[in-house]
PDB file of C-alpha atoms and ligand atoms in Angstrom:
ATOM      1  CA  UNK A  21      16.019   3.949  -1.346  1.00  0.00           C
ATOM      2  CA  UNK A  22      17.147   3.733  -5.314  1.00  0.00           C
ATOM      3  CA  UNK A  23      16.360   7.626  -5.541  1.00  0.00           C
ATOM      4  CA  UNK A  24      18.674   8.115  -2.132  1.00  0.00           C
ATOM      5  CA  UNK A  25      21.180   6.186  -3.691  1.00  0.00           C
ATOM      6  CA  UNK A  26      21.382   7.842  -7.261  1.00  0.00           C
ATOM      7  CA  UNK A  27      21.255  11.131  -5.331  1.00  0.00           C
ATOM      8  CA  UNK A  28      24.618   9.593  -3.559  1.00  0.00           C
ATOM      9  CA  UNK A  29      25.954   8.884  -7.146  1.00  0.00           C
ATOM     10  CA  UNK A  30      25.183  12.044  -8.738  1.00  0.00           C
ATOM     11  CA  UNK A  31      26.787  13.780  -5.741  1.00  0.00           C
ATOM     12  CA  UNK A  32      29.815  11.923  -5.967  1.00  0.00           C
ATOM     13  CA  UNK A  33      30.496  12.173  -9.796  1.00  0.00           C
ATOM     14  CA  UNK A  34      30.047  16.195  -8.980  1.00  0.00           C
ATOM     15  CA  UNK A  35      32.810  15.632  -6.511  1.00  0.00           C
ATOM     16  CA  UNK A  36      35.070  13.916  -8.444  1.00  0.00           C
ATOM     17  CA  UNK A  37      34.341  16.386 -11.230  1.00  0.00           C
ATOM     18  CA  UNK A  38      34.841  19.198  -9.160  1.00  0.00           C
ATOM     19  CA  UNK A  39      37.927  18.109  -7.577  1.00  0.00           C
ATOM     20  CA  UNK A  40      39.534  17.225 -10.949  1.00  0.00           C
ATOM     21  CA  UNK A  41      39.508  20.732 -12.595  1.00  0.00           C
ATOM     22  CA  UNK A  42      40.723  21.979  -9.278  1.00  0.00           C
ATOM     23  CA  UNK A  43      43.687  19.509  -9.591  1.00  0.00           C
ATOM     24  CA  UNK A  44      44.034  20.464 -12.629  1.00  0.00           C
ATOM     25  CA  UNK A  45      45.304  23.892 -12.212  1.00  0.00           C
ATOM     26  CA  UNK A  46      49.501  23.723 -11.686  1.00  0.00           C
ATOM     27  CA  UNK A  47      49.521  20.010 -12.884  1.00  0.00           C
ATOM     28  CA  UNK A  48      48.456  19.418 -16.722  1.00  0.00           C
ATOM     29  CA  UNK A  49      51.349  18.497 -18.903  1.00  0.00           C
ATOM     30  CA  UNK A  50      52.751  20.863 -20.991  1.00  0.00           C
ATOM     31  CA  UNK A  51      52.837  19.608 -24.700  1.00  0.00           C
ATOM     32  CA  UNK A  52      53.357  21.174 -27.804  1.00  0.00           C
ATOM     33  CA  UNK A  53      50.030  19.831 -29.042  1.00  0.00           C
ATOM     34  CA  UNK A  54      48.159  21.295 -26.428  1.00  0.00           C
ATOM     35  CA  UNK A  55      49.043  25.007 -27.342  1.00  0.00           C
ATOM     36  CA  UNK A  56      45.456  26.365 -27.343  1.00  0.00           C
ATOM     37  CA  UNK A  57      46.247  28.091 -31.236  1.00  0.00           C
ATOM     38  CA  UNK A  58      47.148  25.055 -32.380  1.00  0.00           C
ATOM     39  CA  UNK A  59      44.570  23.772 -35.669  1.00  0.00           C
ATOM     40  CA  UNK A  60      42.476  20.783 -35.893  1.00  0.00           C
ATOM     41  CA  UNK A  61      45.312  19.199 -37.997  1.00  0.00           C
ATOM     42  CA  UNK A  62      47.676  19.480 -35.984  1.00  0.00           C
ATOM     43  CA  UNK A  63      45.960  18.367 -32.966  1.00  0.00           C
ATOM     44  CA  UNK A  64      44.612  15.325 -34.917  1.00  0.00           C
ATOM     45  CA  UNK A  65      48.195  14.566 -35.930  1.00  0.00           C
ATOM     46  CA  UNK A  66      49.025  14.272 -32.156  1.00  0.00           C
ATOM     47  CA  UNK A  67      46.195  12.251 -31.176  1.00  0.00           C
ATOM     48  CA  UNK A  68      46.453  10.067 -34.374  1.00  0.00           C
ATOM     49  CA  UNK A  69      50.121   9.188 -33.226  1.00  0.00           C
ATOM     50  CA  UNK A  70      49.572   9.391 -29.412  1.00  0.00           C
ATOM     51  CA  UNK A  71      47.665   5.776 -29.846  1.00  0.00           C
ATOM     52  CA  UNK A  72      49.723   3.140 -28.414  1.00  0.00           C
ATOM     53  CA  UNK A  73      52.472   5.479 -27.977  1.00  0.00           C
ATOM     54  CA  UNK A  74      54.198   7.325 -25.142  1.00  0.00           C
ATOM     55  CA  UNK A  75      53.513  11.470 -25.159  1.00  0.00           C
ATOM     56  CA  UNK A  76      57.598  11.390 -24.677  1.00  0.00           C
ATOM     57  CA  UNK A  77      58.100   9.910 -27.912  1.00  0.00           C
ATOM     58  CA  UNK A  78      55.705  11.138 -29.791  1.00  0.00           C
ATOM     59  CA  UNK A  79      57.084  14.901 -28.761  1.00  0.00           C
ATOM     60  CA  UNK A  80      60.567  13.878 -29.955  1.00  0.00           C
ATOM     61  CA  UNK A  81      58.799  13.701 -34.270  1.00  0.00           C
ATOM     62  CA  UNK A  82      56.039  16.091 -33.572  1.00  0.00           C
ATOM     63  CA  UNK A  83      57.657  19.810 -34.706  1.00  0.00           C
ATOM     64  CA  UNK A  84      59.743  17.860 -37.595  1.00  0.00           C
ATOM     65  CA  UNK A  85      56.419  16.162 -38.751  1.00  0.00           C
ATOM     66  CA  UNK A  86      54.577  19.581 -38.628  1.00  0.00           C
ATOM     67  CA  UNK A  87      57.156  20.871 -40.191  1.00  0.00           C
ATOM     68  CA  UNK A  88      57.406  19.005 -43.162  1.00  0.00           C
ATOM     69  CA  UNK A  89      54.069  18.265 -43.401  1.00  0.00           C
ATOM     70  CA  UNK A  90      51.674  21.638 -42.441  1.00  0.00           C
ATOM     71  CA  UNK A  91      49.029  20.299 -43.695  1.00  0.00           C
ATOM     72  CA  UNK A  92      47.026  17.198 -45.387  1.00  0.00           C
ATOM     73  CA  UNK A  93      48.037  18.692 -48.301  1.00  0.00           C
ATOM     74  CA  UNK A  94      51.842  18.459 -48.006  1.00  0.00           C
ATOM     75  CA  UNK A  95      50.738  14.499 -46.945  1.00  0.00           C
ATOM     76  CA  UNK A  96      49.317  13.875 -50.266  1.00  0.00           C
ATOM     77  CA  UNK A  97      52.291  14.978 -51.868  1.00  0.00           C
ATOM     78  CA  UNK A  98      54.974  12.958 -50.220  1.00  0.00           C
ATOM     79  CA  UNK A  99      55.714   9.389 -50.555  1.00  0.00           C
ATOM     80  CA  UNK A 100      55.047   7.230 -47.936  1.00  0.00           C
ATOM     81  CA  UNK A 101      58.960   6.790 -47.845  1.00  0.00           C
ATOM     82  CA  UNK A 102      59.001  10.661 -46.846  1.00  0.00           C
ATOM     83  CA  UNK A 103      56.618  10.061 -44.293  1.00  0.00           C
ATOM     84  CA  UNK A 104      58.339   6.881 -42.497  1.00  0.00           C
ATOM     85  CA  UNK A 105      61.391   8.874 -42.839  1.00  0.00           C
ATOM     86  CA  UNK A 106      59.785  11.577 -39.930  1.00  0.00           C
ATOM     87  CA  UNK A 107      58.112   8.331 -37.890  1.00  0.00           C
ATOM     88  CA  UNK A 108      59.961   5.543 -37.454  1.00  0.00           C
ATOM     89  CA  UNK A 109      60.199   6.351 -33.814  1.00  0.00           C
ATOM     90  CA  UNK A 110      57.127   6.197 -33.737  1.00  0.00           C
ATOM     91  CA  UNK A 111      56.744   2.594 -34.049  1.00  0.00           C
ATOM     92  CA  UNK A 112      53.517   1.575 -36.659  1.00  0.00           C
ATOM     93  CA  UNK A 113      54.998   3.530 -39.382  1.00  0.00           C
ATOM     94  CA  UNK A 114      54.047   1.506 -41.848  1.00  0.00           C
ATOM     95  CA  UNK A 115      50.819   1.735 -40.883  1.00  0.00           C
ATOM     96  CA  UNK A 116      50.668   4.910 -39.891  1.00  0.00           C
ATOM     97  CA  UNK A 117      51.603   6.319 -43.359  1.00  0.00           C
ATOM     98  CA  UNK A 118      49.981   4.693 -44.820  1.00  0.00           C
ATOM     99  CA  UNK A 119      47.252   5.900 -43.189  1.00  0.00           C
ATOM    100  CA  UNK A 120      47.452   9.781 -43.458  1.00  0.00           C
ATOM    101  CA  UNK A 121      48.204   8.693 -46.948  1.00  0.00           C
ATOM    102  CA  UNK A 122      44.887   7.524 -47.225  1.00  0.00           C
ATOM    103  CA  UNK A 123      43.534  10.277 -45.422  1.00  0.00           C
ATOM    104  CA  UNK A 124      44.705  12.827 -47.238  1.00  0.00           C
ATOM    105  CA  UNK A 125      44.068  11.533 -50.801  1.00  0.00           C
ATOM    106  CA  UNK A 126      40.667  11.321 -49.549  1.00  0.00           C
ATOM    107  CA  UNK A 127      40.193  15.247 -48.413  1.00  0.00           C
ATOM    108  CA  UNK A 128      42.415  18.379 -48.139  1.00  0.00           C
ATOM    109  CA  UNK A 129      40.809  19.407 -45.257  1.00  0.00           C
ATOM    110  CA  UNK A 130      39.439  17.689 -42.199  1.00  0.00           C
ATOM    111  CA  UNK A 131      35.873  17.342 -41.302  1.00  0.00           C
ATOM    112  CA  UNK A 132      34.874  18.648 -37.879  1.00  0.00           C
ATOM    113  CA  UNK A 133      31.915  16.248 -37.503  1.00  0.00           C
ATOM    114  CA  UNK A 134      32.521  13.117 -35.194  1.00  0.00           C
ATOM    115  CA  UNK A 135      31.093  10.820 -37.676  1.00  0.00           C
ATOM    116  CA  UNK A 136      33.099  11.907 -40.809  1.00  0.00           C
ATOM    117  CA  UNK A 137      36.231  11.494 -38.700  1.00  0.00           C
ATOM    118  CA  UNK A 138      35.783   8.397 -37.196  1.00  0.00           C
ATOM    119  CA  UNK A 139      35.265   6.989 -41.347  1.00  0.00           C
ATOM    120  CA  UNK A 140      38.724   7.321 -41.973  1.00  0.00           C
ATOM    121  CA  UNK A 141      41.595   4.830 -41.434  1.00  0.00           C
ATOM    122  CA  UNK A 142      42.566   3.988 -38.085  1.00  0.00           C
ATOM    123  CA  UNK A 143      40.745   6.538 -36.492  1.00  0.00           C
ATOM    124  CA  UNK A 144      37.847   5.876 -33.717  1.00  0.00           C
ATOM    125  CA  UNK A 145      36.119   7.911 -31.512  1.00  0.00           C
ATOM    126  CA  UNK A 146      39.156   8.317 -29.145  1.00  0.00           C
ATOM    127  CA  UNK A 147      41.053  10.093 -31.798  1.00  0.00           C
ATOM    128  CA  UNK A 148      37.927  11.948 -33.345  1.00  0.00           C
ATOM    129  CA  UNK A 149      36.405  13.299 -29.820  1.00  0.00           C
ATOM    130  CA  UNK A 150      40.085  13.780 -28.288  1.00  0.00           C
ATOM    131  CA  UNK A 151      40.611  16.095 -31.588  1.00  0.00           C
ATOM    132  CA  UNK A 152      37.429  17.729 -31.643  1.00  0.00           C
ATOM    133  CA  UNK A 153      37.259  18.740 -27.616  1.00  0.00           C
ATOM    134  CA  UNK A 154      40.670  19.795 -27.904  1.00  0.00           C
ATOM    135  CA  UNK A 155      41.299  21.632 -30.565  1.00  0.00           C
ATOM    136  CA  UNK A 156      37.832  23.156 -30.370  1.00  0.00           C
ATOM    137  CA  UNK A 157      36.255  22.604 -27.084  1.00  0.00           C
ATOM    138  CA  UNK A 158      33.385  20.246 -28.664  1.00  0.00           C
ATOM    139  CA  UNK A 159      32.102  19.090 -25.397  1.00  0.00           C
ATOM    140  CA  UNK A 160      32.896  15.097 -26.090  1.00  0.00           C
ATOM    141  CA  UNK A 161      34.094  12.239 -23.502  1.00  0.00           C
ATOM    142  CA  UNK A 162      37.338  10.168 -24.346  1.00  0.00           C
ATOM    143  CA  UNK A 163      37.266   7.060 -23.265  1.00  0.00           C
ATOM    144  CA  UNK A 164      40.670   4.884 -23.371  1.00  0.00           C
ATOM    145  CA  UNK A 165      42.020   2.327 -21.127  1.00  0.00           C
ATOM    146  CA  UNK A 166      43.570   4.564 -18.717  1.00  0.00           C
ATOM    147  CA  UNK A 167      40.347   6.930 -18.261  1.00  0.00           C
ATOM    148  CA  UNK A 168      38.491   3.466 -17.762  1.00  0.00           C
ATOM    149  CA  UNK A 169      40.774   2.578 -15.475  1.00  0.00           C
ATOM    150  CA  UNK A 170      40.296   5.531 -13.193  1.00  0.00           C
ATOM    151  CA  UNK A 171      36.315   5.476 -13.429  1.00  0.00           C
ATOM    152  CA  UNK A 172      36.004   2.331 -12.624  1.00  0.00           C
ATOM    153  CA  UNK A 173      38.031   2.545  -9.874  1.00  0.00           C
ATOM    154  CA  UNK A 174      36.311   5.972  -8.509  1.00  0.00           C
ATOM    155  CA  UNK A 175      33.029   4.247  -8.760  1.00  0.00           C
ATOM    156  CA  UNK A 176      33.084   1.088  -8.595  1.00  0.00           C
ATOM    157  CA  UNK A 177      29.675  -0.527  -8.886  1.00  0.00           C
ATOM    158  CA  UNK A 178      28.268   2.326 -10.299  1.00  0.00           C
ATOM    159  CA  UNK A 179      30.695   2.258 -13.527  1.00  0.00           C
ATOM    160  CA  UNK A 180      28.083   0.792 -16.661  1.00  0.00           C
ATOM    161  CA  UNK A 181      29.345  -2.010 -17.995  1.00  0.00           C
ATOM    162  CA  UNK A 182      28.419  -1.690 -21.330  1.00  0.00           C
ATOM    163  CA  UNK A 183      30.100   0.438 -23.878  1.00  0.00           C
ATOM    164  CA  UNK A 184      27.358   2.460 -24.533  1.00  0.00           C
ATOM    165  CA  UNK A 185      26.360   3.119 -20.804  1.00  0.00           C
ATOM    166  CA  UNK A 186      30.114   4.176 -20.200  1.00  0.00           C
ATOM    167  CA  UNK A 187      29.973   6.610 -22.849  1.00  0.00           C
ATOM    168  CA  UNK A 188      26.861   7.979 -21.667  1.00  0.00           C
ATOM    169  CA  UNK A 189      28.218   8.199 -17.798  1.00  0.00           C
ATOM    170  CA  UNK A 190      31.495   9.869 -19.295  1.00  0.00           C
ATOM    171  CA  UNK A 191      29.334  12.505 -21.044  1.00  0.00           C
ATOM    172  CA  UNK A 192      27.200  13.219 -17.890  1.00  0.00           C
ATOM    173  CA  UNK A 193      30.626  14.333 -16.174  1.00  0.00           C
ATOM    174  CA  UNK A 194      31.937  16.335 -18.578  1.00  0.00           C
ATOM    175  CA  UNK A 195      31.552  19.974 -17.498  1.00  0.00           C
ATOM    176  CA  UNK A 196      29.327  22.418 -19.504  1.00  0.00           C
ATOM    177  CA  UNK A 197      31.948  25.258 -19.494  1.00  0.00           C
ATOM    178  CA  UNK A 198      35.309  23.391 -19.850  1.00  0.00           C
ATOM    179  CA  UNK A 199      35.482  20.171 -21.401  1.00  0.00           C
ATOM    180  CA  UNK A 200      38.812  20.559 -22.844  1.00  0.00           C
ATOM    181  CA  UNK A 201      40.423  21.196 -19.428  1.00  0.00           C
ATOM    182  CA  UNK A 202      38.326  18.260 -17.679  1.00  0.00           C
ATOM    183  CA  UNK A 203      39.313  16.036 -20.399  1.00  0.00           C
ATOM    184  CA  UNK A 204      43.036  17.034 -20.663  1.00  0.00           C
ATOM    185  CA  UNK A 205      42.835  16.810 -16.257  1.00  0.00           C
ATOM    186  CA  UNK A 206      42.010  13.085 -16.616  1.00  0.00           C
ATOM    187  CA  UNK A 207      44.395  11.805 -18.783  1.00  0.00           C
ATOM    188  CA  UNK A 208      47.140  13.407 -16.856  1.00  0.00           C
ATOM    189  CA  UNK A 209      45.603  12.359 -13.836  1.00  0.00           C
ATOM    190  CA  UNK A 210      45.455   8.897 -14.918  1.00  0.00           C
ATOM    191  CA  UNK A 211      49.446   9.051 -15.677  1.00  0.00           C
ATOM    192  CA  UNK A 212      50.268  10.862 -12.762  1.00  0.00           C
ATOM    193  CA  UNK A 213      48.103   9.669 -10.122  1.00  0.00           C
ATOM    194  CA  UNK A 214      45.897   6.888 -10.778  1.00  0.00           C
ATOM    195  CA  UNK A 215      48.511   4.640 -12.778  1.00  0.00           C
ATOM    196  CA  UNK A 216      48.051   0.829 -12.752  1.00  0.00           C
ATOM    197  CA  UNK A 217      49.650   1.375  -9.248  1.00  0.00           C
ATOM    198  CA  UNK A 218      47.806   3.887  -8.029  1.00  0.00           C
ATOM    199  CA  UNK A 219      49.389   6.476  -5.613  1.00  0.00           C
ATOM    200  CA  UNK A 220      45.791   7.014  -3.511  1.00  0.00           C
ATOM    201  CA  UNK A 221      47.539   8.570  -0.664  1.00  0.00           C
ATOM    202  CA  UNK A 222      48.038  11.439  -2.943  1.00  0.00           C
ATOM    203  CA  UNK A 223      44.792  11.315  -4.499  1.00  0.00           C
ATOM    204  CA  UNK A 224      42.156  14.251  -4.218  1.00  0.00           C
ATOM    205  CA  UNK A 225      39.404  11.419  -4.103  1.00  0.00           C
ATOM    206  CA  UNK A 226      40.762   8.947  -1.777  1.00  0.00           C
ATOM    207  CA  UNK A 227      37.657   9.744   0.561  1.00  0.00           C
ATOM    208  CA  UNK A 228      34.700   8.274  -1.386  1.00  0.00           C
ATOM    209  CA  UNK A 229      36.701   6.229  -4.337  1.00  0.00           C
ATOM    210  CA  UNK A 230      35.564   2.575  -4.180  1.00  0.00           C
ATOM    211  CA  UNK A 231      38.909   1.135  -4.830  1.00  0.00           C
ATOM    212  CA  UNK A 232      40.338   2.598  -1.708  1.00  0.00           C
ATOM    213  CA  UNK A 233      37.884   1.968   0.106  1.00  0.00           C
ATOM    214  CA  UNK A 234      37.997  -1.807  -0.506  1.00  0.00           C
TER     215      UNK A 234
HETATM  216  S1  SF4 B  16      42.086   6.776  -4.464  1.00  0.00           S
HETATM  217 FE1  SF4 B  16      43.594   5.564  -5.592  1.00  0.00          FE
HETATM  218  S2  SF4 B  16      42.404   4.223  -6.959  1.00  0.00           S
HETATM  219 FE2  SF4 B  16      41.048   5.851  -6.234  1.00  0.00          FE
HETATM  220  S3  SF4 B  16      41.143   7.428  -7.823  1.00  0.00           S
HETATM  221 FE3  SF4 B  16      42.658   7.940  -6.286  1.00  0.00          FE
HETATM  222  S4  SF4 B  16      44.575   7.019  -6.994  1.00  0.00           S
HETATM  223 FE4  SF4 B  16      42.874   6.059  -8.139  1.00  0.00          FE
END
């Protein structure tokens, strides 16, 4: 009976996997930082400010920031005054510049190991994994409220409760081939889809998601 129902599981999470990267073809956002040339910088730049703040604004500083600052080196050489100048929007500026400050008095160029990244200021394995799958393909899960939100809602019972059991789940799903484009499918699926009030009659997995079903 447990093998018949981890058979059920398995089949499922290929579903939903399946399903996703076909939804995600005509309906991925179109950001600046998800230009496929774009460096590890400036992909880390984006993720660093896309915490706790909306993709709208954070495309509003993004080319000026770039702009002004190319690279961790330009960082190091401006004042944090020069930086808050670019982010206020942002919200967190303070802490954000000083941050990068931080960051880039501490290397010219960033690391592409998960560990290294996830060592510096205000940066966690969201940030560090979202970077690395991204802006190279690294085949890692991201795991933030919203993405928790929709797997625990697709499976229910079967979402781990523990942290480490939810990463491990997360990784299991992740396709061999494109991680980038399964990764970038969920968060906009998440945002366009399965919000905090989900629109399941829309939904590509309204057939075997527990949520609906209950
Ligand atoms: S059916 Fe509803 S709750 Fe389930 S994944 Fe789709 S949108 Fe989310």
């Amino acid at each position: 009976m447990r093998e018949y129902v981890t058979m059920m599981s398995h089949s499922r999470e290929e579903q939903f996997r399946s399903a996703l990267l076909e939804w995600a073809e005509g309906n991925l956002r179109d950001f600046a930082w998800r230009d496929t040339d774009r460096s590890l910088y400036e992909v880390f730049v984006a993720e660093f400010f896309l915490t706790q703040t909306p993709a709208r604004n954070v495309a509003e500083v993004y080319p000026e920031f770039l702009e002004r600052f190319p690279d961790l080196r330009a960082i190091d050489s401006a004042t944090k005054e020069e930086i808050v100048a670019v982010i206020e929007p942002l919200g967190f500026y303070n802490m954000r510049s000083e941050a990068l400050k931080s960051i880039a008095a501490e290397m010219s160029e960033l690391s592409e190991a998960v560990e290294e990244l996830t060592e510096l200021p205000r940066v966690g394995h969201y940030i560090a994994n979202a970077t690395l799958c991204f802006s190279r393909g690294h085949r890692l899960p991201i795991l933030d409220r919203n993405i928790e939100r929709v797997y625990s809602r697709v499976f229910g019972a079967d979402w781990p409760e523990t942290r480490s059991d939810q990463i491990a789940f997360a990784e299991r799903l992740l396709p061999t081939d494109d991680p980038r484009t399964y990764n970038l499918a969920l968060l906009d699926f998440a945002a366009a889809i399965c919000q905090p009030s989900p629109l399941c009659e829309q939904c590509f997995a309204n057939d075997y998601c527990e949520y609906y079903e209950s």
